[in-house]
PDB file of C-alpha atoms in Angstrom:
ATOM      1  CA  MET Z 293      89.504  -5.266 -72.920  1.00 63.00           C
ATOM      2  CA  ALA Z 294      92.963  -6.617 -72.126  1.00 83.00           C
ATOM      3  CA  SER Z 295      93.738 -10.305 -72.125  1.00 87.00           C
ATOM      4  CA  TYR Z 296      96.516 -12.476 -70.760  1.00 89.00           C
ATOM      5  CA  GLY Z 297      98.276 -15.188 -72.765  1.00 88.00           C
ATOM      6  CA  THR Z 298      99.592 -18.299 -71.039  1.00 85.00           C
ATOM      7  CA  SER Z 299     103.073 -16.751 -70.946  1.00 85.00           C
ATOM      8  CA  ASP Z 300     101.579 -13.980 -68.719  1.00 89.00           C
ATOM      9  CA  PHE Z 301     100.019 -16.408 -66.210  1.00 89.00           C
ATOM     10  CA  LYS Z 302     101.229 -15.962 -62.613  1.00 90.00           C
ATOM     11  CA  LYS Z 303      99.886 -16.184 -59.073  1.00 89.00           C
ATOM     12  CA  GLY Z 304      97.790 -13.173 -58.090  1.00 86.00           C
ATOM     13  CA  LEU Z 305      96.551 -12.481 -61.628  1.00 89.00           C
ATOM     14  CA  LYS Z 306      92.884 -11.411 -61.779  1.00 90.00           C
ATOM     15  CA  VAL Z 307      91.043 -12.839 -64.779  1.00 91.00           C
ATOM     16  CA  GLN Z 308      87.447 -13.076 -65.961  1.00 91.00           C
ATOM     17  CA  ILE Z 309      85.818 -16.391 -66.861  1.00 90.00           C
ATOM     18  CA  GLU Z 310      82.147 -16.534 -67.919  1.00 89.00           C
ATOM     19  CA  ASN Z 311      81.627 -12.923 -66.731  1.00 88.00           C
ATOM     20  CA  GLU Z 312      82.900 -13.655 -63.224  1.00 89.00           C
ATOM     21  CA  PRO Z 313      86.193 -12.402 -61.705  1.00 91.00           C
ATOM     22  CA  TYR Z 314      88.708 -14.990 -60.540  1.00 91.00           C
ATOM     23  CA  LEU Z 315      92.060 -14.806 -58.761  1.00 89.00           C
ATOM     24  CA  MET Z 316      94.838 -17.123 -59.951  1.00 91.00           C
ATOM     25  CA  VAL Z 317      96.017 -18.807 -56.722  1.00 91.00           C
ATOM     26  CA  ASP Z 318      98.220 -21.581 -58.093  1.00 92.00           C
ATOM     27  CA  LEU Z 319      99.907 -22.397 -61.383  1.00 91.00           C
ATOM     28  CA  GLU Z 320     101.743 -25.458 -62.633  1.00 91.00           C
ATOM     29  CA  PHE Z 321     103.490 -25.773 -65.999  1.00 88.00           C
ATOM     30  CA  MET Z 322     103.586 -29.277 -67.487  1.00 85.00           C
ATOM     31  CA  LYS Z 323     105.470 -30.272 -70.634  1.00 84.00           C
ATOM     32  CA  PRO Z 324     104.530 -33.788 -71.701  1.00 79.00           C
ATOM     33  CA  GLY Z 325     106.891 -35.825 -73.873  1.00 79.00           C
ATOM     34  CA  LYS Z 326     104.636 -35.337 -76.870  1.00 80.00           C
ATOM     35  CA  GLY Z 327     102.220 -32.582 -77.657  1.00 79.00           C
ATOM     36  CA  GLN Z 328     101.660 -29.086 -76.446  1.00 82.00           C
ATOM     37  CA  ALA Z 329     102.603 -27.703 -73.030  1.00 84.00           C
ATOM     38  CA  VAL Z 330      99.761 -27.473 -70.499  1.00 89.00           C
ATOM     39  CA  TYR Z 331      99.220 -24.917 -67.745  1.00 90.00           C
ATOM     40  CA  ARG Z 332      97.276 -26.337 -64.798  1.00 92.00           C
ATOM     41  CA  VAL Z 333      95.701 -23.360 -63.033  1.00 93.00           C
ATOM     42  CA  ARG Z 334      93.809 -23.103 -59.722  1.00 94.00           C
ATOM     43  CA  LEU Z 335      91.381 -20.178 -59.713  1.00 92.00           C
ATOM     44  CA  LYS Z 336      89.360 -18.728 -56.819  1.00 89.00           C
ATOM     45  CA  SER Z 337      86.141 -16.857 -57.536  1.00 88.00           C
ATOM     46  CA  LEU Z 338      86.301 -13.344 -56.103  1.00 84.00           C
ATOM     47  CA  THR Z 339      82.516 -13.246 -55.712  1.00 81.00           C
ATOM     48  CA  THR Z 340      81.707 -16.683 -54.262  1.00 79.00           C
ATOM     49  CA  GLY Z 341      85.063 -17.937 -52.943  1.00 79.00           C
ATOM     50  CA  ARG Z 342      84.650 -21.169 -54.921  1.00 86.00           C
ATOM     51  CA  VAL Z 343      87.906 -22.738 -56.154  1.00 91.00           C
ATOM     52  CA  VAL Z 344      88.144 -24.382 -59.574  1.00 92.00           C
ATOM     53  CA  ASP Z 345      90.976 -26.130 -61.413  1.00 93.00           C
ATOM     54  CA  LYS Z 346      91.363 -25.567 -65.150  1.00 92.00           C
ATOM     55  CA  ASN Z 347      93.872 -26.585 -67.797  1.00 91.00           C
ATOM     56  CA  TYR Z 348      95.062 -24.290 -70.596  1.00 90.00           C
ATOM     57  CA  ARG Z 349      97.292 -25.105 -73.558  1.00 89.00           C
ATOM     58  CA  SER Z 350     100.094 -22.764 -74.511  1.00 85.00           C
ATOM     59  CA  GLY Z 351      98.692 -20.077 -76.771  1.00 86.00           C
ATOM     60  CA  ASP Z 352      95.336 -19.876 -74.950  1.00 89.00           C
ATOM     61  CA  SER Z 353      94.353 -16.584 -73.360  1.00 90.00           C
ATOM     62  CA  LEU Z 354      92.060 -15.293 -70.618  1.00 91.00           C
ATOM     63  CA  GLU Z 355      90.306 -11.954 -70.413  1.00 92.00           C
ATOM     64  CA  ALA Z 356      91.550  -9.560 -67.711  1.00 89.00           C
ATOM     65  CA  ALA Z 357      89.037  -9.012 -64.903  1.00 88.00           C
ATOM     66  CA  ASP Z 358      87.714  -5.478 -64.710  1.00 85.00           C
ATOM     67  CA  VAL Z 359      88.380  -5.124 -60.975  1.00 87.00           C
ATOM     68  CA  GLU Z 360      89.675  -2.149 -59.061  1.00 88.00           C
ATOM     69  CA  GLU Z 361      91.536  -2.278 -55.763  1.00 88.00           C
ATOM     70  CA  LYS Z 362      90.986   0.577 -53.311  1.00 91.00           C
ATOM     71  CA  THR Z 363      92.071   1.353 -49.786  1.00 93.00           C
ATOM     72  CA  MET Z 364      89.003   2.102 -47.686  1.00 94.00           C
ATOM     73  CA  GLN Z 365      88.366   2.926 -44.055  1.00 95.00           C
ATOM     74  CA  PHE Z 366      86.115   0.643 -42.009  1.00 95.00           C
ATOM     75  CA  LEU Z 367      83.439   2.787 -40.353  1.00 94.00           C
ATOM     76  CA  TYR Z 368      81.047   0.474 -38.495  1.00 93.00           C
ATOM     77  CA  LYS Z 369      78.955  -2.702 -38.601  1.00 92.00           C
ATOM     78  CA  ASP Z 370      75.196  -2.697 -38.373  1.00 91.00           C
ATOM     79  CA  ALA Z 371      72.858  -5.687 -38.036  1.00 88.00           C
ATOM     80  CA  THR Z 372      73.622  -7.079 -41.495  1.00 89.00           C
ATOM     81  CA  ASP Z 373      76.325  -5.072 -43.268  1.00 91.00           C
ATOM     82  CA  PHE Z 374      79.756  -3.542 -42.845  1.00 94.00           C
ATOM     83  CA  HIS Z 375      80.205   0.103 -43.831  1.00 94.00           C
ATOM     84  CA  PHE Z 376      83.362   1.415 -45.526  1.00 94.00           C
ATOM     85  CA  MET Z 377      84.406   4.825 -46.849  1.00 94.00           C
ATOM     86  CA  ASP Z 378      86.643   5.615 -49.802  1.00 91.00           C
ATOM     87  CA  GLY Z 379      89.299   8.005 -48.444  1.00 87.00           C
ATOM     88  CA  GLU Z 380      89.603   9.885 -51.742  1.00 89.00           C
ATOM     89  CA  SER Z 381      85.977  10.407 -52.815  1.00 90.00           C
ATOM     90  CA  PHE Z 382      84.427  10.029 -49.317  1.00 91.00           C
ATOM     91  CA  GLU Z 383      81.829   7.751 -50.909  1.00 92.00           C
ATOM     92  CA  GLN Z 384      80.429   5.163 -48.504  1.00 93.00           C
ATOM     93  CA  PHE Z 385      79.777   1.509 -49.356  1.00 92.00           C
ATOM     94  CA  GLN Z 386      77.749  -1.183 -47.647  1.00 91.00           C
ATOM     95  CA  VAL Z 387      79.457  -4.562 -47.815  1.00 90.00           C
ATOM     96  CA  GLY Z 388      77.666  -7.804 -47.009  1.00 87.00           C
ATOM     97  CA  ALA Z 389      79.042 -10.288 -44.500  1.00 86.00           C
ATOM     98  CA  ASP Z 390      79.748 -12.810 -47.291  1.00 82.00           C
ATOM     99  CA  ALA Z 391      82.170 -10.372 -48.999  1.00 83.00           C
ATOM    100  CA  VAL Z 392      83.924  -9.573 -45.707  1.00 87.00           C
ATOM    101  CA  GLY Z 393      84.193 -13.235 -44.677  1.00 85.00           C
ATOM    102  CA  ASP Z 394      86.755 -14.119 -41.989  1.00 87.00           C
ATOM    103  CA  ALA Z 395      88.161 -10.574 -42.059  1.00 89.00           C
ATOM    104  CA  ALA Z 396      85.160  -9.525 -39.918  1.00 92.00           C
ATOM    105  CA  LYS Z 397      86.777 -10.749 -36.716  1.00 93.00           C
ATOM    106  CA  TRP Z 398      89.766  -8.420 -37.166  1.00 94.00           C
ATOM    107  CA  LEU Z 399      87.949  -5.197 -38.173  1.00 93.00           C
ATOM    108  CA  LYS Z 400      88.220  -2.214 -35.831  1.00 92.00           C
ATOM    109  CA  ASP Z 401      86.718   1.251 -36.372  1.00 91.00           C
ATOM    110  CA  GLU Z 402      88.784   3.517 -38.659  1.00 92.00           C
ATOM    111  CA  MET Z 403      90.981   0.604 -39.830  1.00 94.00           C
ATOM    112  CA  GLU Z 404      92.303   0.877 -43.412  1.00 95.00           C
ATOM    113  CA  CYS Z 405      91.452  -2.195 -45.519  1.00 94.00           C
ATOM    114  CA  ASP Z 406      92.032  -3.227 -49.131  1.00 93.00           C
ATOM    115  CA  VAL Z 407      88.709  -3.578 -50.953  1.00 91.00           C
ATOM    116  CA  VAL Z 408      88.329  -5.162 -54.393  1.00 88.00           C
ATOM    117  CA  MET Z 409      85.576  -3.526 -56.461  1.00 89.00           C
ATOM    118  CA  TRP Z 410      83.877  -5.199 -59.425  1.00 88.00           C
ATOM    119  CA  ASN Z 411      81.232  -3.378 -61.470  1.00 84.00           C
ATOM    120  CA  GLY Z 412      81.244  -0.582 -58.853  1.00 84.00           C
ATOM    121  CA  SER Z 413      80.455  -2.895 -55.921  1.00 84.00           C
ATOM    122  CA  PRO Z 414      82.814  -4.234 -53.227  1.00 88.00           C
ATOM    123  CA  ILE Z 415      83.340  -8.004 -53.532  1.00 86.00           C
ATOM    124  CA  THR Z 416      86.229  -8.736 -51.134  1.00 86.00           C
ATOM    125  CA  VAL Z 417      87.730  -7.037 -48.081  1.00 90.00           C
ATOM    126  CA  THR Z 418      91.268  -7.686 -46.848  1.00 91.00           C
ATOM    127  CA  PRO Z 419      92.390  -6.230 -43.505  1.00 94.00           C
ATOM    128  CA  PRO Z 420      96.048  -5.295 -42.886  1.00 94.00           C
ATOM    129  CA  ALA Z 421      98.348  -8.324 -42.545  1.00 93.00           C
ATOM    130  CA  HIS Z 422      99.023  -7.494 -38.872  1.00 95.00           C
ATOM    131  CA  VAL Z 423      96.703  -5.756 -36.417  1.00 95.00           C
ATOM    132  CA  GLU Z 424      97.045  -4.779 -32.778  1.00 94.00           C
ATOM    133  CA  MET Z 425      94.255  -6.006 -30.525  1.00 95.00           C
ATOM    134  CA  LYS Z 426      93.565  -5.540 -26.828  1.00 95.00           C
ATOM    135  CA  VAL Z 427      92.980  -8.775 -24.891  1.00 94.00           C
ATOM    136  CA  THR Z 428      89.567  -8.612 -23.185  1.00 95.00           C
ATOM    137  CA  TYR Z 429      89.523 -12.075 -21.624  1.00 95.00           C
ATOM    138  CA  THR Z 430      91.988 -14.827 -20.855  1.00 93.00           C
ATOM    139  CA  GLU Z 431      92.591 -17.127 -17.917  1.00 90.00           C
ATOM    140  CA  PRO Z 432      95.540 -16.144 -15.705  1.00 85.00           C
ATOM    141  CA  GLY Z 433      98.681 -18.164 -16.357  1.00 73.00           C
ATOM    142  CA  ALA Z 434      99.768 -20.712 -13.770  1.00 67.00           C
ATOM    143  CA  LYS Z 435     102.887 -19.689 -11.817  1.00 65.00           C
ATOM    144  CA  GLY Z 436     105.967 -21.658 -12.729  1.00 60.00           C
ATOM    145  CA  ASN Z 437     104.463 -23.002 -15.945  1.00 58.00           C
ATOM    146  CA  SER Z 438     106.556 -20.834 -18.249  1.00 58.00           C
ATOM    147  CA  THR Z 439     108.840 -23.417 -19.826  1.00 62.00           C
ATOM    148  CA  GLY Z 440     108.334 -24.403 -23.433  1.00 67.00           C
ATOM    149  CA  ASN Z 441     105.675 -23.082 -25.739  1.00 79.00           C
ATOM    150  CA  VAL Z 442     102.669 -23.170 -23.394  1.00 85.00           C
ATOM    151  CA  GLN Z 443      99.614 -21.433 -24.851  1.00 90.00           C
ATOM    152  CA  LYS Z 444      96.101 -20.589 -23.685  1.00 92.00           C
ATOM    153  CA  PRO Z 445      92.958 -19.223 -25.371  1.00 94.00           C
ATOM    154  CA  ALA Z 446      92.282 -15.474 -25.329  1.00 94.00           C
ATOM    155  CA  THR Z 447      89.509 -13.212 -26.589  1.00 95.00           C
ATOM    156  CA  VAL Z 448      90.380  -9.837 -28.127  1.00 95.00           C
ATOM    157  CA  GLU Z 449      88.347  -6.609 -28.380  1.00 94.00           C
ATOM    158  CA  THR Z 450      86.589  -7.621 -31.611  1.00 93.00           C
ATOM    159  CA  GLY Z 451      85.405 -10.918 -30.091  1.00 93.00           C
ATOM    160  CA  ALA Z 452      87.902 -13.052 -32.028  1.00 93.00           C
ATOM    161  CA  GLU Z 453      89.570 -15.916 -30.189  1.00 95.00           C
ATOM    162  CA  LEU Z 454      93.163 -17.028 -30.606  1.00 94.00           C
ATOM    163  CA  MET Z 455      95.900 -18.887 -28.776  1.00 94.00           C
ATOM    164  CA  VAL Z 456      98.433 -16.735 -26.888  1.00 93.00           C
ATOM    165  CA  PRO Z 457     101.466 -17.482 -24.682  1.00 92.00           C
ATOM    166  CA  ILE Z 458     100.816 -18.136 -21.006  1.00 90.00           C
ATOM    167  CA  PHE Z 459     102.280 -14.732 -19.933  1.00 89.00           C
ATOM    168  CA  ILE Z 460      99.586 -12.689 -21.756  1.00 91.00           C
ATOM    169  CA  ASN Z 461      97.016 -11.068 -19.442  1.00 92.00           C
ATOM    170  CA  VAL Z 462      93.763  -9.115 -19.774  1.00 93.00           C
ATOM    171  CA  ASP Z 463      94.368  -5.563 -21.142  1.00 93.00           C
ATOM    172  CA  ASP Z 464      97.641  -6.548 -22.849  1.00 94.00           C
ATOM    173  CA  VAL Z 465      97.858  -5.451 -26.492  1.00 95.00           C
ATOM    174  CA  VAL Z 466      98.974  -8.179 -28.896  1.00 95.00           C
ATOM    175  CA  ARG Z 467      99.887  -8.173 -32.586  1.00 96.00           C
ATOM    176  CA  VAL Z 468      97.929 -10.738 -34.629  1.00 95.00           C
ATOM    177  CA  ASP Z 469      98.567 -12.054 -38.147  1.00 95.00           C
ATOM    178  CA  THR Z 470      95.140 -11.662 -39.810  1.00 93.00           C
ATOM    179  CA  ARG Z 471      95.995 -14.108 -42.600  1.00 90.00           C
ATOM    180  CA  THR Z 472      96.393 -17.013 -40.169  1.00 92.00           C
ATOM    181  CA  GLY Z 473      94.785 -15.737 -36.952  1.00 92.00           C
ATOM    182  CA  ASP Z 474      98.022 -16.429 -35.058  1.00 94.00           C
ATOM    183  CA  TYR Z 475      99.562 -14.448 -32.208  1.00 94.00           C
ATOM    184  CA  VAL Z 476     102.766 -12.666 -33.311  1.00 94.00           C
ATOM    185  CA  GLU Z 477     103.974 -10.710 -30.262  1.00 93.00           C
ATOM    186  CA  ARG Z 478     102.958  -8.661 -27.255  1.00 92.00           C
ATOM    187  CA  VAL Z 479     102.986  -4.948 -28.088  1.00 91.00           C
ATOM    188  CA  SER Z 480     102.384  -3.560 -24.578  1.00 80.00           C
ATOM    189  CA  LYS Z 481     101.486  -4.729 -21.111  1.00 74.00           C
ATOM    190  CA  GLY Z 482      98.142  -3.843 -19.624  1.00 62.00           C
TER     191      GLY Z 482
END
């Protein structure tokens, strides 16, 4: 199996530590006055979401994680699981709510998502960076209160709640950044 030396370390690298896949989320290179250089690395477990900090000396290496990234289509959610289909093999996968995490509030039927597979099982689901959602509930904006950055809560078709500008109404379609849950822009009026 492949391995990465400290000179290969970078954000986004997927490595395996104690038979568990991790994502390198932060990296800091430190060269003390004396001694060997140290790489301070922040790693996030792809299976549990736990974040750990580790130090590595130059010359150390980490084993590459045997993970595969696939684009899959979200089919539906039942009482406990989310169901996805591989667009190439048409194989269907059940994914637990823990693997989907916060992405659940942005999933719509037939949406393409990035799924990370480890040992043949899905471990993380990432929706597109921006999705278009129809507003199903929001209070009407007060007339004349349109100066500045006035916002109000709104609920979208998946049940997710976010803050939107005062001019957004029920049935408007808005673009949402799924990474932050923030309103980006209005796509169309209702």
